[in-house]
Tab-separated table of C-alpha atoms in Angstrom:
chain	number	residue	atom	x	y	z
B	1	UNK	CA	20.371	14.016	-30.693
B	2	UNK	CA	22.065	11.723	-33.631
B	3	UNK	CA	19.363	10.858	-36.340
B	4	UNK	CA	19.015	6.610	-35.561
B	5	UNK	CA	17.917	4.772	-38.647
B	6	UNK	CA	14.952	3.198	-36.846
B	7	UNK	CA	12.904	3.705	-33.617
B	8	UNK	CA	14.291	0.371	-32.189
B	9	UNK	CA	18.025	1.533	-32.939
B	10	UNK	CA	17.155	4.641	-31.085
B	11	UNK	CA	15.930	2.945	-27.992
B	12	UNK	CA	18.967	0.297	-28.074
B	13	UNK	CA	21.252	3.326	-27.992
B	14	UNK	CA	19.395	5.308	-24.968
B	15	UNK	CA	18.827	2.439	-22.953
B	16	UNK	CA	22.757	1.936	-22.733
B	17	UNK	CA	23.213	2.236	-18.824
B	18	UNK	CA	25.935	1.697	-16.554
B	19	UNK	CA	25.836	-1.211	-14.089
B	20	UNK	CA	27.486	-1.106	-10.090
B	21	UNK	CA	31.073	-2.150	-12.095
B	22	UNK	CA	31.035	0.765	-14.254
B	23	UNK	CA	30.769	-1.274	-17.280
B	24	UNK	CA	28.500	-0.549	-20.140
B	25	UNK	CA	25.776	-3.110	-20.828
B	26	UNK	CA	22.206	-2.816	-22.861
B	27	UNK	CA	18.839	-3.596	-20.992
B	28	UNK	CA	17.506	-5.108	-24.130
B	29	UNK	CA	20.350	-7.699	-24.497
B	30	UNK	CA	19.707	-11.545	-24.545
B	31	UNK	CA	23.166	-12.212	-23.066
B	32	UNK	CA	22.942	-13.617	-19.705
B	33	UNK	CA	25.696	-12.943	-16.928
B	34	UNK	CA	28.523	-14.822	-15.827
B	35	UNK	CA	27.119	-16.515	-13.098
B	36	UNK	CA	28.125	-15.474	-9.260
B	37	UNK	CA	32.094	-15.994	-8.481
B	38	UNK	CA	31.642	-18.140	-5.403
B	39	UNK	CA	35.733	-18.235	-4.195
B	40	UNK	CA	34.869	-14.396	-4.129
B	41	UNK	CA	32.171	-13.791	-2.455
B	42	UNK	CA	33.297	-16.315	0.363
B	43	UNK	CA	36.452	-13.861	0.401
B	44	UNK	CA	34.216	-11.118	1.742
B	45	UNK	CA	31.064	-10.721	4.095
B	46	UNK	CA	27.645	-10.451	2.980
B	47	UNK	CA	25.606	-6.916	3.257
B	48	UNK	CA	22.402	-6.829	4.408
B	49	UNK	CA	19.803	-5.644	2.042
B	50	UNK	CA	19.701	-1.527	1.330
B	51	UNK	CA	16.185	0.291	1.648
B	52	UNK	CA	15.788	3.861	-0.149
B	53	UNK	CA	12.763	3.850	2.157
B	54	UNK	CA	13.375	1.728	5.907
B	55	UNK	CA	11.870	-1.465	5.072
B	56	UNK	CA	9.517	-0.088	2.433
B	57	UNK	CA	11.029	0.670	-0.618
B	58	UNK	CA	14.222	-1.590	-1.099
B	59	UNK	CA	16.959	-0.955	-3.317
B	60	UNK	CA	17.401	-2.432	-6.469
B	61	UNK	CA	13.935	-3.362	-7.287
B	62	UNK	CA	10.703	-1.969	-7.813
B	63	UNK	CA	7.849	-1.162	-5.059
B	64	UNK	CA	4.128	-1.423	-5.952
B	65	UNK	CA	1.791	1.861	-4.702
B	66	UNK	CA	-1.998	0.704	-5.817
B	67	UNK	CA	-5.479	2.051	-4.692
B	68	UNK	CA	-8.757	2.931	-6.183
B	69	UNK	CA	-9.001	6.180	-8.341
B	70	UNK	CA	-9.144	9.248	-6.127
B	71	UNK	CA	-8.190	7.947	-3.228
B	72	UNK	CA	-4.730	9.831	-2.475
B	73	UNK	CA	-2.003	8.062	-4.501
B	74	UNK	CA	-0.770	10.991	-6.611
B	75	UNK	CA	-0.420	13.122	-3.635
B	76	UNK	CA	1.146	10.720	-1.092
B	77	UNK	CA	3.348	9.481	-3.864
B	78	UNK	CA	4.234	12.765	-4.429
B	79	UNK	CA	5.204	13.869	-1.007
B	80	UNK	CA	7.326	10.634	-0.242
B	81	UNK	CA	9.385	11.988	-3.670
B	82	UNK	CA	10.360	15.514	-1.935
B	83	UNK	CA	11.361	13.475	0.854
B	84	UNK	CA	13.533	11.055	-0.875
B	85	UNK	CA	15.120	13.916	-3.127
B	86	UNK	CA	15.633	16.449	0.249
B	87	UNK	CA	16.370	13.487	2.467
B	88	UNK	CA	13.642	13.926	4.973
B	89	UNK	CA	12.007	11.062	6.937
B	90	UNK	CA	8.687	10.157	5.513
B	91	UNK	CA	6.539	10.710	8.010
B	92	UNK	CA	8.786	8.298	10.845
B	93	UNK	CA	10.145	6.666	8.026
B	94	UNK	CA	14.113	6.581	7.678
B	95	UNK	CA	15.231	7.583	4.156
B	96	UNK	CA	18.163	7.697	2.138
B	97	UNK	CA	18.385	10.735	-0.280
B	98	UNK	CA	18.564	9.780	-4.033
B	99	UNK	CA	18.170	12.025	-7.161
B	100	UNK	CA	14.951	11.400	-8.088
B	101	UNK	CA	12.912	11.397	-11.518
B	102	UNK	CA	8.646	11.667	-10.967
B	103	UNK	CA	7.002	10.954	-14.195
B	104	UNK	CA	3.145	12.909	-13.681
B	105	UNK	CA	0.796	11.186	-16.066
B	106	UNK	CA	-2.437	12.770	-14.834
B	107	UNK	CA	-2.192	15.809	-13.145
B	108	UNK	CA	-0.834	18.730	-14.787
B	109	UNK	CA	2.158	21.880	-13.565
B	110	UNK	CA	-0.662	23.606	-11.889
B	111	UNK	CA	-1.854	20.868	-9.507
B	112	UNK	CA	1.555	19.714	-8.753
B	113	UNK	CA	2.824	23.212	-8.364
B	114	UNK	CA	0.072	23.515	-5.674
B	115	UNK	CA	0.918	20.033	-4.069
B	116	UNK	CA	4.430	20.912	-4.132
B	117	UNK	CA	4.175	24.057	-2.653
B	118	UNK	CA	1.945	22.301	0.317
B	119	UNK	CA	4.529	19.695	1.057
B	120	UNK	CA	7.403	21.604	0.815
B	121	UNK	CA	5.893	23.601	3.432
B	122	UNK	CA	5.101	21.008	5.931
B	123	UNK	CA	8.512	19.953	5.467
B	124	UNK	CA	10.043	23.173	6.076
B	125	UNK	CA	12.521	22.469	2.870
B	126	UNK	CA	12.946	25.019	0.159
B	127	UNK	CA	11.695	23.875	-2.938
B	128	UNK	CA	14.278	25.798	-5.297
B	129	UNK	CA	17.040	23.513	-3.247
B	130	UNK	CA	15.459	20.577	-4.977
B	131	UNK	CA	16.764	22.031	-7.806
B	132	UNK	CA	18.607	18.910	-9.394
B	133	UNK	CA	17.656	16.477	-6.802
B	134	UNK	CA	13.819	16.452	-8.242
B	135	UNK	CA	13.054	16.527	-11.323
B	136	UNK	CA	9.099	16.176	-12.491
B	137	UNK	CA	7.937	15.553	-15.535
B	138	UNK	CA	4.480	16.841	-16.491
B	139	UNK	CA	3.502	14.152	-19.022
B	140	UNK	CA	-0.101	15.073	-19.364
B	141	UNK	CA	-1.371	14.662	-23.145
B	142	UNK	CA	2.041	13.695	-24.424
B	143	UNK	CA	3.137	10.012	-24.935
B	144	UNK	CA	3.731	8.131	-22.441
B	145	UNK	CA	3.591	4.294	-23.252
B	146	UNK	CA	7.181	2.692	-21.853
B	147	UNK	CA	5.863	-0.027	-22.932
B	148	UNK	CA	4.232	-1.762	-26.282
B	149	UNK	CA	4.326	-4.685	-27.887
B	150	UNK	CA	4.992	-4.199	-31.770
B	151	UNK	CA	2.265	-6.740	-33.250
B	152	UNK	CA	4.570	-7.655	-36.478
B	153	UNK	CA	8.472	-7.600	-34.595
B	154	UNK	CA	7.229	-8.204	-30.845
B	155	UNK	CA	9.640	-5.149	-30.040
B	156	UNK	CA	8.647	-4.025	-27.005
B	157	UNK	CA	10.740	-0.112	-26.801
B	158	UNK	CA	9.165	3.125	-27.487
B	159	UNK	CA	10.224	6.405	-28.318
B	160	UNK	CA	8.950	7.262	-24.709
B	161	UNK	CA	11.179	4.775	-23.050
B	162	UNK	CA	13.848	6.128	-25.411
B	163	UNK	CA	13.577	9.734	-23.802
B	164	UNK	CA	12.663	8.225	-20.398
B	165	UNK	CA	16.357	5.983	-20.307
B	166	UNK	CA	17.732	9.445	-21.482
B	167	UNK	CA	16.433	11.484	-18.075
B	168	UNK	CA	17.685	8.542	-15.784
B	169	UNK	CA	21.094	8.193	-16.869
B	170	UNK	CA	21.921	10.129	-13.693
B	171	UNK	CA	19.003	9.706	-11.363
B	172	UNK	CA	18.925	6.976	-8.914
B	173	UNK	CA	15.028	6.776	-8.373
B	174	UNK	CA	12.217	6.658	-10.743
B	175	UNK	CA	8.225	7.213	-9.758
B	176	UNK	CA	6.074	5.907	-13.077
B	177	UNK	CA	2.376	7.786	-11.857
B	178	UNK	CA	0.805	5.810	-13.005
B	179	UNK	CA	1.015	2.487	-14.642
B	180	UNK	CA	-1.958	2.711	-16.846
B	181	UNK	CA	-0.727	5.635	-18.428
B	182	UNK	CA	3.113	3.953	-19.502
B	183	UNK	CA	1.891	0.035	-19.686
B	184	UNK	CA	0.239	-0.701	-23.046
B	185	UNK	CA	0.444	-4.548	-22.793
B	186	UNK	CA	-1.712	-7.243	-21.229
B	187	UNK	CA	-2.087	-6.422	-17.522
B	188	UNK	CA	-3.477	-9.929	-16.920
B	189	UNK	CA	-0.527	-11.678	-18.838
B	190	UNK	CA	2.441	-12.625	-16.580
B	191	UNK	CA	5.563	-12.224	-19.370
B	192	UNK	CA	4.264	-8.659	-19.978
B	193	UNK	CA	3.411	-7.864	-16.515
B	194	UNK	CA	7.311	-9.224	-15.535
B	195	UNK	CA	8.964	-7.308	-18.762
B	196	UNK	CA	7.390	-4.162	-18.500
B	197	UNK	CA	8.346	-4.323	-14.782
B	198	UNK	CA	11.997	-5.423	-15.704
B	199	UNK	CA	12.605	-2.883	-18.123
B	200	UNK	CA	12.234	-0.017	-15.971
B	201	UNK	CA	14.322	-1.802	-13.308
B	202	UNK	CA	16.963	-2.023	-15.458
B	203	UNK	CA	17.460	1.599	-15.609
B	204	UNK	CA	18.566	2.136	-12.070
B	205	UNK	CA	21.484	1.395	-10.284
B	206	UNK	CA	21.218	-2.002	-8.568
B	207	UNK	CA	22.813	-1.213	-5.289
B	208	UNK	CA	21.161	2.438	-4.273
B	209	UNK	CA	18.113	2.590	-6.596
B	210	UNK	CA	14.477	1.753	-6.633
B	211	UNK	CA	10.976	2.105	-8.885
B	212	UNK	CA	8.073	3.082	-7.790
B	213	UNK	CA	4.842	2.287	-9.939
B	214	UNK	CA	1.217	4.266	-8.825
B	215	UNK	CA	-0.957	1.980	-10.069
B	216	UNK	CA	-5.180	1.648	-9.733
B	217	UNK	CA	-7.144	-1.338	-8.250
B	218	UNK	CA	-10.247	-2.901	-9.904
B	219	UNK	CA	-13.692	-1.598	-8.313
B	220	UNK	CA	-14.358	-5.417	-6.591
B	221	UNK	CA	-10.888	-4.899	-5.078
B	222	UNK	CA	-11.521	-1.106	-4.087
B	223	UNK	CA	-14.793	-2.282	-2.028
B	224	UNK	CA	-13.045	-5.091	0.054
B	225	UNK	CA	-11.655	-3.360	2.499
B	226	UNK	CA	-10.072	-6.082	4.309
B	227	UNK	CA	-8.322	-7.673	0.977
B	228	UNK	CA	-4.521	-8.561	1.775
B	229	UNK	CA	-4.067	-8.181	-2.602
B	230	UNK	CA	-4.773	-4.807	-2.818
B	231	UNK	CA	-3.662	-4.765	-6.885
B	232	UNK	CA	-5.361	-5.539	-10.050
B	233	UNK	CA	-4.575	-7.841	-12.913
B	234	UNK	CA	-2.307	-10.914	-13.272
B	235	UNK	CA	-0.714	-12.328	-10.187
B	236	UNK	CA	2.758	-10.865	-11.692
B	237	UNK	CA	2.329	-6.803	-10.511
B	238	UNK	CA	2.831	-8.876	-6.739
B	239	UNK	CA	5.535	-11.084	-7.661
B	240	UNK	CA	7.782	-8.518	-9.794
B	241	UNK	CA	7.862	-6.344	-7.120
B	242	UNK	CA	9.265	-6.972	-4.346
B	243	UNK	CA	7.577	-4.773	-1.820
B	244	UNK	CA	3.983	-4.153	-2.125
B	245	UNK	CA	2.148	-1.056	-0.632
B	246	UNK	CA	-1.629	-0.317	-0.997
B	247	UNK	CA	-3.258	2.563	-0.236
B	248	UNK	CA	-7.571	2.695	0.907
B	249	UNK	CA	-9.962	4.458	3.228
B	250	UNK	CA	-10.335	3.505	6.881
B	251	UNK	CA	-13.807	2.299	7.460
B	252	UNK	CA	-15.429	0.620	11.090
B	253	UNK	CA	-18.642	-1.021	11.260
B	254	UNK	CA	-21.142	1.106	10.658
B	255	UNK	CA	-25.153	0.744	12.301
B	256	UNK	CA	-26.998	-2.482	11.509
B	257	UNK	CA	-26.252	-4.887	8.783
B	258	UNK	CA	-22.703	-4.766	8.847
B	259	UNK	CA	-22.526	-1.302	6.569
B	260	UNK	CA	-18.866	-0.235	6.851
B	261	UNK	CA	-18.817	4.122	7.718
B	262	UNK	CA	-16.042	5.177	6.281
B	263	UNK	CA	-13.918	7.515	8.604
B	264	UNK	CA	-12.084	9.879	6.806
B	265	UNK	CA	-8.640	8.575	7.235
B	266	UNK	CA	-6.357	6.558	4.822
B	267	UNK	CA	-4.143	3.705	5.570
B	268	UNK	CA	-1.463	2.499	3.613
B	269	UNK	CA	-0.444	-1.074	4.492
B	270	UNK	CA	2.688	-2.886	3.616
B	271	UNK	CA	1.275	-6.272	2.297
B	272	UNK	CA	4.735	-7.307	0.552
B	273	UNK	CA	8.311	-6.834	1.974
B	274	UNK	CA	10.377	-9.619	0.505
B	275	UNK	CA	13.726	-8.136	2.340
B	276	UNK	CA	11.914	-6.659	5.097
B	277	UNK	CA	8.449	-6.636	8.061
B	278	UNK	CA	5.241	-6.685	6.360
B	279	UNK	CA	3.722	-5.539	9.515
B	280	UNK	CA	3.057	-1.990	9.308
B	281	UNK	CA	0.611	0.649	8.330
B	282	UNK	CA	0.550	4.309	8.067
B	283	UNK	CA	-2.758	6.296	8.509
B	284	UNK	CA	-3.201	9.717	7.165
B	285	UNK	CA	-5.134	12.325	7.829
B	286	UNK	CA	-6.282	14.883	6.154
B	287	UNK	CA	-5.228	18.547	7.732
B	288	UNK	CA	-7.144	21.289	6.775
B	289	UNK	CA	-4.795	23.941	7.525
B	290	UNK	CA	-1.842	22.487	5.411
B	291	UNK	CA	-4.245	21.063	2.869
B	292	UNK	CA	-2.742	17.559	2.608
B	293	UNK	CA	-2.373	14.188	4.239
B	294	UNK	CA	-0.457	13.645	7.503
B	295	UNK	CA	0.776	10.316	8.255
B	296	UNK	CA	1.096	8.527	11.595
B	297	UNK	CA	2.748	5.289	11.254
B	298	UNK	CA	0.940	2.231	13.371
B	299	UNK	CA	3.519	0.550	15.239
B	300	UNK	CA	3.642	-3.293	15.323
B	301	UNK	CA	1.281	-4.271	18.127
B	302	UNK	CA	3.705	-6.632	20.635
B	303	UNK	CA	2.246	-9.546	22.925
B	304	UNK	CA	1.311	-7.236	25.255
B	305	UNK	CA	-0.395	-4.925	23.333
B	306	UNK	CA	-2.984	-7.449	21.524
B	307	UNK	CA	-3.894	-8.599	24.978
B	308	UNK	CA	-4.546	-4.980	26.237
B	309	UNK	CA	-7.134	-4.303	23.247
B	310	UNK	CA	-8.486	-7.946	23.387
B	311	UNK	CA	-9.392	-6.942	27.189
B	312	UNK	CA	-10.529	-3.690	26.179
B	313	UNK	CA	-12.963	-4.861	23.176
B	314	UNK	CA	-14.236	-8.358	25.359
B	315	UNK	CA	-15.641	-5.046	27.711
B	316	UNK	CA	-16.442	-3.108	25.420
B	317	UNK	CA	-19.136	-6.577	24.091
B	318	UNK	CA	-19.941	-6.997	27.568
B	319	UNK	CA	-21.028	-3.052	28.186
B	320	UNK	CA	-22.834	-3.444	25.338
B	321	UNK	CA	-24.613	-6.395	26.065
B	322	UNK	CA	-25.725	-5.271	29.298
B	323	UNK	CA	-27.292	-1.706	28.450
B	324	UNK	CA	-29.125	-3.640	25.452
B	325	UNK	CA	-32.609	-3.389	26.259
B	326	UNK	CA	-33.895	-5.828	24.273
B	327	UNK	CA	-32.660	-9.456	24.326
B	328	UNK	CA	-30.177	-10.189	21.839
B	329	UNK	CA	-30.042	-12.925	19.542
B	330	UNK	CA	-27.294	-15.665	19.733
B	331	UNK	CA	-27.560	-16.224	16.319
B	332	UNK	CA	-24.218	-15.977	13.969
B	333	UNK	CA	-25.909	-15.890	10.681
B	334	UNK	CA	-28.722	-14.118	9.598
B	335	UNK	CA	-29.997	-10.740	9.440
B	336	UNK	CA	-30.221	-9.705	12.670
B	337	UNK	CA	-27.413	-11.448	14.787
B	338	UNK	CA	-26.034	-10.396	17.708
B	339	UNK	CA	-23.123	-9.068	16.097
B	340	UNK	CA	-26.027	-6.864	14.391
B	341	UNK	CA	-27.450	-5.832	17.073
B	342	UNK	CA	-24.179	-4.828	19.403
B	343	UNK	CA	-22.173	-3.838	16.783
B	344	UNK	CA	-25.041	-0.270	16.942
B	345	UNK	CA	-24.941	0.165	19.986
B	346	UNK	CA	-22.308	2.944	21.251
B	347	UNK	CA	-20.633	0.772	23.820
B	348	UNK	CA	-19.027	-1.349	20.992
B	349	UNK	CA	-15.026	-1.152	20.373
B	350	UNK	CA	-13.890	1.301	17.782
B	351	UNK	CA	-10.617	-1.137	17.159
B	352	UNK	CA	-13.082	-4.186	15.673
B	353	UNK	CA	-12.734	-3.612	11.956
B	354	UNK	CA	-15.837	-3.911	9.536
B	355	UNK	CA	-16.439	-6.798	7.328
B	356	UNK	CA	-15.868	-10.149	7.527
B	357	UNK	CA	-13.164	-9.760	9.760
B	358	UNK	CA	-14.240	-7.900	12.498
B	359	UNK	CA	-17.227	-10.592	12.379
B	360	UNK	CA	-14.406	-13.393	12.949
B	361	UNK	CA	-13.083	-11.075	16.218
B	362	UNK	CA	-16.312	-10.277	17.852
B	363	UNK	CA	-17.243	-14.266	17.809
B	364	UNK	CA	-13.426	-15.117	18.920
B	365	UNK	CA	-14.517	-12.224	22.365
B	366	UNK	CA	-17.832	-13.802	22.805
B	367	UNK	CA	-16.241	-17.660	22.638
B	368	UNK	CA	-13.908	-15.676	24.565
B	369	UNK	CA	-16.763	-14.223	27.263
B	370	UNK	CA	-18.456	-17.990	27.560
B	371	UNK	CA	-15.339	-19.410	28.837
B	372	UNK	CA	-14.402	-16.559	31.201
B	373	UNK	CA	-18.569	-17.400	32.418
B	374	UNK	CA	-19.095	-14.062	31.991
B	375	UNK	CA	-21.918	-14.598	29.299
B	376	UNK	CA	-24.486	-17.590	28.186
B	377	UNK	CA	-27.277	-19.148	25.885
B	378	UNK	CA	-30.242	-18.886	27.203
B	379	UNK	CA	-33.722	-19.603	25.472
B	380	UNK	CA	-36.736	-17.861	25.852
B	381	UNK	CA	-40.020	-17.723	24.773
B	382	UNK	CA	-41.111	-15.053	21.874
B	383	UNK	CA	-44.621	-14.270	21.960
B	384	UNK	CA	-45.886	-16.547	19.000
B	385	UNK	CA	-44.556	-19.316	21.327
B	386	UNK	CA	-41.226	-20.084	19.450
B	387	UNK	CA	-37.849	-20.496	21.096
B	388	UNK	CA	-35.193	-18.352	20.554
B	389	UNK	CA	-31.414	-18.136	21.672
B	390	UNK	CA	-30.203	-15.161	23.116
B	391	UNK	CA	-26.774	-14.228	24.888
B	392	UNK	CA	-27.070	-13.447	28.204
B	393	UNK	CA	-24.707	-11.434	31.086
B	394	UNK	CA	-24.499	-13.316	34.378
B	395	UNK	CA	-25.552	-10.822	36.940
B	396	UNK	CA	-21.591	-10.134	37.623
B	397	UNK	CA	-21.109	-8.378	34.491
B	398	UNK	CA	-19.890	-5.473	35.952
B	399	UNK	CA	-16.752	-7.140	36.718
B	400	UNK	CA	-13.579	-6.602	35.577
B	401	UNK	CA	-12.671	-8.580	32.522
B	402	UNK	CA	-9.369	-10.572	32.500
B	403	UNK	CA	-8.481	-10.752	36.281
């Protein structure tokens, strides 16, 4: 490599890339383009937008993977990269193969040797075919910041993002695991949120490439398991990328009190698509025999569909509420209400999600219940003389619900 007079000269030189014209141009540069040639573009049809992954990763941008530490990310991250560079579906999952560049920040050769080997397997591909297709980087205990800002210039390059614009000159997709380990700025400041993100965008190939960033959630975030902004940090990491994935255990309401069990599985939910659906999830689970995580993607539920399960779960309440024993409490707040109480018993729908809003769905199937008649208030008398509400089956319970 040519001996540059200065770190910054080094990275100006590296970071040279070549755009979807052919033409030379510098990531770094101030100079904006010419702006879009309207006569031409009216000369030929529009294409629809390109997706390394079917509606999950698009091309051109970069995709956000966060989750709490430990929860999978490494390994499912991992295992969607041998897909992309063999050009396997990921698990259901259409994908376009790319040459691909995986940047391992925290787990060393022999870990991913041993995921590696795993996946390959379950994929039936040979790994030694990879051989130029995939090429990971084991980065632990070496420097890794992409990204700095120089207190007395405000130069942002590195010598890592020097040797990093090196390794993608011909490589079409890059995997940054993770972003704490390459992102030495101000995660809650926008600008270097948005340049950090920019920079390493501007390193693939607009029309067929993508980024993917690993990134970890804050601990509140990590125990909401119902959060639609599964990411930490300024509001930026969501609106630089342009697809948004986040990874956390499945949990269901667990026995009194509303304590969420979790159940072993993880789903990864598509909050952001800006070019494509938003509504889909895959849930993985863990197989014992292949020692990794299987995905099963959850399909979009149609009209149809959401009336079958609201059926199902309004009898699955009313089953519930009949081989109760005890009277049960009409109460919504407090705690022991009868969302308390029914939620233990083992009658009660799997498909009603713990938290807050699996509280909002039971109430929606009992409003639901009242109207049908199938259930109502009725006071009675506790034995230091006080009034209570409780919910109440009509004798017809039995009944079949949604007739």
């Amino acid at each position: 490599m040519p001996d540059y007079d200065s770190a910054a000269e080094r990275v100006t030189v590296a970071l040279k890339a070549r755009n979807g014209n052919g033409e030379d141009r510098d990531p770094l540069s101030l100079a904006w383009p010419d702006p879009l040639d309207l006569e031409a573009l009216a000369e030929r049809g529009p294409h629809a937008p390109r997706f390394v992954v079917a509606n999950w990763m698009p091309c051109g941008y970069a995709t956000l993977l966060a989750g709490h530490g430990g929860v999978g990310k490494s390994a499912i991250a991992l295992h969607l990269a041998v897909c992309i560079a063999a050009g396997v579906s990921f698990f259901g999952l259409v994908v376009e193969r790319r040459r691909v560049l995986y940047l391992s920040c925290e787990d060393r050769e022999g870990v991913l040797h041993w995921r590696l080997a795993r996946i390959s397997a379950h994929l039936g591909v040979d790994l030694a075919r990879l051989r130029g297709w995939l090429e990971v980087l084991d980065l632990v205990g070496r420097d890794s910041i992409l990204w700095d800002r120089d207190p007395g210039t405000g130069y942002t390059a590195t010598p890592a993002s020097a040797l990093l614009a090196e390794r993608m000159r011909d490589r079409q997709v890059l995997f940054v695991d993770g972003v704490s380990d390459t992102f030495a700025g101000n995660e809650n400041a926008r600008g270097d949120v948005k340049r950090y993100v920019n920079a390493l965008v501007a390193l693939i190939p607009p029309d067929e490439g993508a980024v993917l960033l690993v990134a970890h959630v804050n601990k509140p975030t990590a125990a909401n398991a119902n959060t639609t902004e599964g990411y930490s940090g300024s509001t930026a990491w969501h609106n630089a990328c342009r697809a948004r994935w986040y990874l956390r255990p499945e949990t269901r309401a667990g026995n009194g009190h509303d304590q969420a069990e979790r159940t072993g599985n993880l789903l990864l939910e598509l909050q952001k698509s800006n070019l494509g659906r938003t509504d889909q999830t895959i849930r993985f689970r863990w197989n014992d025999s292949e020692h990794l995580f299987v995905g099963q993607p959850i399909g979009a539920a149609t009209a149809s569909d959401r009336a079958h399960r609201e059926r199902i779960e309004r009898e699955a309440i009313l089953a519930a509420l009949c081989a109760c024993p005890d009277p049960v409490p009409a109460a919504t707040t407090g705690s022991r209400t009868a969302f308390h109480v029914l939620s233990a018993r083992p009658e009660f729908p799997d498909s009603l999600p713990s938290g807050a809003t699996g509280r909002r769905a039971f109430w929606r199937q009992v409003e639901a219940l009242r109207v049908m008649g199938l259930i109502r208030d009725e006071f009675i008398r506790r034995a230091d003389r006080h009034s209570v509400r409780v919910l109440v089956a009509v004798p017809e319970c039995t009944r079949a619900i949604g007739e």
